[in-house]
Amino acid sequence: MTSFDTSPQLNLWRALLALAVVFVMLATTGWTALRHQRHPAPLQASIAAWEDGRVAGKRLPDPESAPLRLARFFASLTEGQRVRLAHRYPLAVGNMNGAPVELRYRANRIALAEAREVELRRLHDSRLTSSGQQQAARRMDRMEALMRPGRHILAFDPAGSGRVAEVFGDLRRAERVSVVVPGVDTDLLTFQRSRRAHSAPVGMATSLYAAQRAADPAARTAVIAWADYTAPSGLGMDAATAMRAEDGAARLDAMVRGLPGVAPVSLFCHSYGSVVCGLAAHRVPERVSDIAVAGSPGMRVENTAQLHTTARVWAMRDADDWIQDVPYLELGGLGHGADPVADGFGARVLSAREARGHAGYFVPGTDSLRNFAEIGVGAYRAVSCAHQDDACRAGLSGTAPTGRA
């Protein structure tokens, strides 16, 4: 899917680990400001406007309030009032955990249209270089694609390289919810691909959604392609540290807490996305029933006990995945800890037969995708283990109950 996902560059990893002290020094100086940039400019402006806004003569609630409080606020409004808020503060409402999902879809369509107009102006701005105009054209095309009928955009932020999340299925009526958490080089432009489609978040999510429907046609499922964190760019310093993952973990937790209903949630975390999930594991609510990682460089712990989660932890790695050659250790803030498929880690190790290397875990016809689908519908006894002893199914019932709180 990315340079980190497709090009090993293992010598760079080893060099980064060898220079741990230097990088830690950098982390305490130049990187500090990045940690505290909570909202990029367009979203910040919409949130600031919301904070000064009113509805029916009353001040609007703090946009950082708990999702349950925000859900109660929106439930207290008339439909007309909700729609007016979406039109007045589209980015704020579209990214507000706790707002009704249908309202978020509507707000994000408005935000996408506004962002598209910005890129259209940039496209015709003679002050931009040819490269800048081409970038504007690509971003405009992506936004137009996300605005097409039938697409349900749960989150959108045009700032920087862009963030986005999309829902497949009926999130409000789902009996089980799956969240795909991708790795590095994931942004607005790489959210969907025509070539190697299953290595991008949209392709991963649509493939998983189709596989779940095949695994259990009667199950009401929804899958979220969640690229709503600032992922590292390439295999560099950010990919070797947890800085991006820490912010991503907080955002992932907030998103899960804002989901409607009480349906069990399964996290499917690929590559650096498994670092995000590892850091989020102890904080996400108990409705997260499963955390499955594929092609993981580590989860920032030495074993599953250190994740401090009630969720079942699954792991898989294809035999041809180059990630197995990355040093599984953490030194001076660099590296991501133990190998999740190692015997001593404690994860339930799944088969990834025919996964086609690091970027192929969501390709139809693979054991990896079938296993993800069975987990997603709660058919745990149907998964294929990596080893013949079937240890990954030990102590599991045939199908997990839906509606777990």
JSON list of N, CA and C in Angstrom, two decimals, residues 58 89 97 130 216 246 257 281 283:
[
{"chain": "A", "resi": 58, "resn": "LYS", "atom": "N", "xyz": [-29.64, 29.22, 22.79]},
{"chain": "A", "resi": 58, "resn": "LYS", "atom": "CA", "xyz": [-28.74, 28.60, 23.77]},
{"chain": "A", "resi": 58, "resn": "LYS", "atom": "C", "xyz": [-27.38, 28.31, 23.15]},
{"chain": "A", "resi": 89, "resn": "TYR", "atom": "N", "xyz": [-21.87, 24.57, 10.28]},
{"chain": "A", "resi": 89, "resn": "TYR", "atom": "CA", "xyz": [-20.57, 24.12, 10.79]},
{"chain": "A", "resi": 89, "resn": "TYR", "atom": "C", "xyz": [-20.26, 22.72, 10.23]},
{"chain": "A", "resi": 97, "resn": "ASN", "atom": "N", "xyz": [-17.79, 13.19, 17.16]},
{"chain": "A", "resi": 97, "resn": "ASN", "atom": "CA", "xyz": [-18.19, 11.90, 17.71]},
{"chain": "A", "resi": 97, "resn": "ASN", "atom": "C", "xyz": [-19.34, 12.10, 18.68]},
{"chain": "A", "resi": 130, "resn": "SER", "atom": "N", "xyz": [3.35, 24.19, -11.58]},
{"chain": "A", "resi": 130, "resn": "SER", "atom": "CA", "xyz": [2.65, 23.13, -12.30]},
{"chain": "A", "resi": 130, "resn": "SER", "atom": "C", "xyz": [2.39, 21.94, -11.39]},
{"chain": "A", "resi": 216, "resn": "ASP", "atom": "N", "xyz": [-21.59, -14.98, 6.52]},
{"chain": "A", "resi": 216, "resn": "ASP", "atom": "CA", "xyz": [-22.87, -15.07, 7.22]},
{"chain": "A", "resi": 216, "resn": "ASP", "atom": "C", "xyz": [-23.84, -14.08, 6.58]},
{"chain": "A", "resi": 246, "resn": "GLU", "atom": "N", "xyz": [0.27, 7.46, 18.81]},
{"chain": "A", "resi": 246, "resn": "GLU", "atom": "CA", "xyz": [-0.34, 7.96, 20.04]},
{"chain": "A", "resi": 246, "resn": "GLU", "atom": "C", "xyz": [-1.54, 8.83, 19.74]},
{"chain": "A", "resi": 257, "resn": "ARG", "atom": "N", "xyz": [-16.08, 5.31, 20.73]},
{"chain": "A", "resi": 257, "resn": "ARG", "atom": "CA", "xyz": [-17.01, 5.75, 21.76]},
{"chain": "A", "resi": 257, "resn": "ARG", "atom": "C", "xyz": [-18.19, 6.53, 21.17]},
{"chain": "A", "resi": 281, "resn": "ALA", "atom": "N", "xyz": [-5.53, -0.12, 22.80]},
{"chain": "A", "resi": 281, "resn": "ALA", "atom": "CA", "xyz": [-6.17, -1.30, 23.38]},
{"chain": "A", "resi": 281, "resn": "ALA", "atom": "C", "xyz": [-6.66, -1.09, 24.80]},
{"chain": "A", "resi": 283, "resn": "ARG", "atom": "N", "xyz": [-7.56, 1.63, 26.27]},
{"chain": "A", "resi": 283, "resn": "ARG", "atom": "CA", "xyz": [-8.46, 2.75, 26.49]},
{"chain": "A", "resi": 283, "resn": "ARG", "atom": "C", "xyz": [-9.80, 2.59, 25.81]}
]
